[in-house]
Amino acid sequence: MVTGRDDFYINGVSARTVGLVVDNLQPPPMAQQRHTIWSTGIDADSYQDDDVFDDMEYIIPARVLCKPSDFDNSDLYAFLQAAKTLQLSKLAGKYFKVRAVAGITPSATMRGNEITYSIRLILAPFKYHLDNAEVSPTNGIVTNPGTRYSRPVYKITHSGACTLTVNGQVLKLEAVGITPPPSPFYVDAERMIAYDSNGMNQTKHTTGAFPFLQPGTNTVSTTGSAVTIVGNWRDY
């Protein structure tokens, strides 16, 4: 089997499994930060950085070696159809979240039995860490290894009303009427909801903001409970 110098993985599966030869992956672009722009009456506009980033377009050039009469690319299209994550062979330990497959442009070449493909993906703005194991605070400290704040999932095990404090931000879990919060209790700062082990929405039991984890050192403490954290670490 002919293989290229590079490779990419959709949902953890190598592009080589559908016969794609990848010779020259390009570095991923930087996500564009949004800005609020307004006129101040002087000779230049003013800019304010917003904490929002646009999705990124990423194009993968690839080719398939085949018979000149064989244009059946059904397996390739099926491989890309359900794309949720993208890994690159030249970017170890990271992956991208795929928003959409924006287009696949095939072209038959005249120099042999080859079809080239330009695969255009729309990616979420940040790189996510493959190593995303559940962690517990060590001496009240959790370290975020990413370069951007993370939106973690906190798993709280408790026996009644309790609190979670992250960098001074307090989130309370309390009964609603006579109904106590379930245990374990999941606080999902990515989706901004809380739920139980069956996935049922339990946000009504929470009071306070869902805390993020800043890059580097974070202080995490609880009262009346224990917590483990799936960090969802990410980089710019």
XYZ file of C-alpha atoms in Angstrom:
236
model
C 0.000 0.000 0.000
C 1.258 3.466 -0.901
C 1.340 5.855 2.077
C 2.214 9.524 2.215
C 4.515 11.314 4.615
C 1.562 12.583 6.648
C -1.770 11.283 7.894
C -4.935 12.573 9.512
C -7.547 10.876 11.672
C -11.307 11.348 11.667
C -12.940 10.202 14.920
C -9.632 8.474 15.698
C -9.520 6.471 12.417
C -6.617 6.908 9.976
C -7.319 8.350 6.515
C -5.148 5.541 5.155
C -7.955 3.063 5.885
C -9.894 4.535 2.931
C -6.853 4.723 0.667
C -6.014 8.405 1.109
C -2.398 9.399 0.507
C -1.454 12.599 2.340
C 1.893 14.141 1.394
C 1.882 17.672 2.736
C -0.314 18.731 5.648
C -0.349 22.452 6.334
C -0.100 23.971 9.845
C -3.525 24.775 11.289
C -4.482 28.472 11.251
C -4.999 30.673 14.281
C -8.622 31.359 15.170
C -9.660 34.953 14.587
C -10.728 36.794 17.730
C -13.748 39.044 17.374
C -13.639 42.738 18.237
C -16.128 45.476 18.966
C -15.264 48.519 16.846
C -16.629 52.010 17.363
C -15.928 55.540 16.244
C -14.693 58.009 18.868
C -14.740 61.095 16.670
C -10.977 61.078 16.151
C -9.063 59.919 13.086
C -9.006 56.213 14.017
C -11.552 53.681 15.269
C -11.323 52.129 18.728
C -11.164 48.362 19.237
C -12.268 46.251 22.173
C -11.286 42.565 22.237
C -14.237 40.213 22.713
C -13.834 36.820 24.390
C -15.223 35.100 21.298
C -13.326 33.415 18.463
C -14.509 32.466 14.995
C -14.425 28.914 13.670
C -11.478 28.045 11.420
C -11.374 26.684 7.878
C -8.796 23.962 7.293
C -8.081 22.338 3.925
C -6.474 18.913 3.604
C -4.969 17.962 0.216
C -5.019 14.207 -0.408
C -5.024 11.728 -3.286
C -6.216 8.230 -4.081
C -4.436 5.836 -6.437
C -6.992 3.898 -8.464
C -7.942 2.602 -11.877
C -8.685 5.359 -14.413
C -12.204 3.972 -14.804
C -12.925 3.755 -11.061
C -14.570 6.870 -9.631
C -16.252 5.074 -6.726
C -15.401 7.181 -3.664
C -18.294 6.012 -1.491
C -16.030 4.754 1.315
C -14.163 8.075 1.444
C -17.354 10.108 1.626
C -18.764 7.840 4.338
C -15.492 8.186 6.281
C -15.851 11.991 6.300
C -19.626 12.177 6.663
C -19.787 11.674 10.437
C -16.655 13.681 11.286
C -16.652 14.932 14.878
C -12.925 15.118 15.635
C -9.766 15.699 13.582
C -6.221 14.703 14.534
C -3.117 15.523 12.512
C -0.020 13.323 12.400
C 2.135 16.442 12.823
C 0.297 17.676 15.930
C 0.850 15.142 18.682
C -1.480 14.960 21.665
C -4.085 17.413 20.309
C -7.323 17.235 18.343
C -9.853 19.613 16.815
C -13.627 19.512 17.074
C -15.151 19.378 13.578
C -18.114 21.692 13.101
C -18.802 20.645 9.514
C -17.358 19.070 6.389
C -17.731 22.145 4.199
C -16.804 20.542 0.888
C -14.849 17.801 -0.874
C -13.545 18.705 -4.316
C -12.286 15.735 -6.422
C -10.181 16.061 -9.547
C -8.945 13.306 -11.889
C -5.362 13.855 -12.999
C -3.866 12.967 -16.365
C -0.549 11.740 -14.967
C -1.433 8.233 -13.897
C -4.140 6.472 -11.981
C -4.861 9.190 -9.445
C -7.701 11.300 -8.092
C -6.866 14.307 -5.937
C -9.167 15.634 -3.218
C -9.346 18.982 -1.512
C -11.116 18.343 1.803
C -12.427 21.498 3.472
C -13.303 21.288 7.170
C -14.769 23.878 9.534
C -13.144 23.501 12.946
C -13.993 24.894 16.383
C -11.519 27.612 17.398
C -9.259 25.736 19.824
C -7.003 22.674 20.005
C -8.150 20.130 22.605
C -5.872 17.782 24.562
C -6.206 14.054 23.939
C -5.039 13.460 27.514
C -8.218 14.427 29.357
C -8.307 11.992 32.245
C -10.420 12.612 35.346
C -8.310 14.317 38.052
C -8.711 15.210 41.722
C -7.340 18.306 43.467
C -3.908 17.770 45.027
C -3.614 19.789 48.245
C -6.438 21.941 46.936
C -4.731 22.610 43.595
C -5.693 21.653 40.034
C -3.300 22.576 37.214
C -4.677 23.434 33.788
C -1.968 22.431 31.242
C -3.625 24.379 28.407
C -3.008 27.926 27.220
C -6.701 28.938 27.362
C -9.127 28.657 30.241
C -11.014 25.376 30.216
C -14.703 24.554 30.644
C -14.532 21.424 32.797
C -17.042 18.882 34.029
C -17.076 18.594 37.825
C -18.277 15.306 39.320
C -19.430 16.004 42.873
C -20.111 13.175 45.320
C -21.968 14.325 48.438
C -24.480 13.437 51.121
C -26.532 16.640 51.110
C -26.163 20.389 50.639
C -22.585 21.327 49.768
C -20.392 23.884 48.027
C -17.706 23.898 45.333
C -15.239 26.797 45.418
C -12.913 27.438 42.461
C -10.524 30.390 42.607
C -12.848 32.075 45.077
C -16.029 31.460 43.029
C -18.645 29.592 45.053
C -21.211 27.202 43.561
C -23.823 25.822 45.970
C -25.765 22.572 45.651
C -29.013 22.654 47.601
C -32.307 20.834 47.931
C -35.312 22.058 45.966
C -38.269 21.740 48.323
C -37.852 18.321 49.919
C -35.830 16.937 46.981
C -32.070 16.793 47.662
C -29.544 17.109 44.854
C -28.628 13.669 43.467
C -25.212 12.124 44.020
C -23.050 11.961 42.017
C -23.870 15.400 40.620
C -22.301 16.695 37.401
C -21.625 20.391 36.768
C -20.841 20.860 33.083
C -19.210 24.248 32.389
C -18.991 23.435 28.650
C -22.731 22.951 28.147
C -23.647 25.200 31.125
C -25.993 22.666 32.698
C -25.960 20.295 35.672
C -27.234 16.726 35.493
C -27.365 13.408 37.309
C -25.854 10.034 36.376
C -28.786 9.391 34.017
C -28.214 12.653 32.164
C -31.349 14.317 33.546
C -31.128 18.105 33.946
C -30.588 19.040 37.611
C -29.506 22.689 37.195
C -32.337 23.740 39.526
C -30.231 22.500 42.470
C -27.385 24.965 41.766
C -26.798 28.545 42.862
C -23.867 30.552 41.522
C -21.686 30.586 38.412
C -20.296 27.442 36.795
C -16.541 27.952 37.308
C -13.880 27.718 34.591
C -10.227 26.739 35.157
C -7.606 29.299 34.197
C -4.294 28.236 32.594
C -1.846 27.115 35.264
C -2.697 26.818 38.951
C -6.275 26.814 40.270
C -7.502 26.492 43.851
C -10.381 24.029 44.241
C -12.114 23.132 47.495
C -15.412 21.617 48.637
C -17.520 21.426 51.757
C -19.673 18.389 52.466
C -18.509 16.668 49.276
C -15.661 15.353 47.136
C -14.936 16.397 43.563
C -13.187 14.950 40.515
C -12.712 16.923 37.324
C -12.604 16.232 33.582
C -10.682 19.315 32.505
C -11.450 19.552 28.777
C -7.999 21.156 28.403
C -7.472 23.286 25.311
C -4.978 25.577 23.606
C -5.151 28.548 21.244
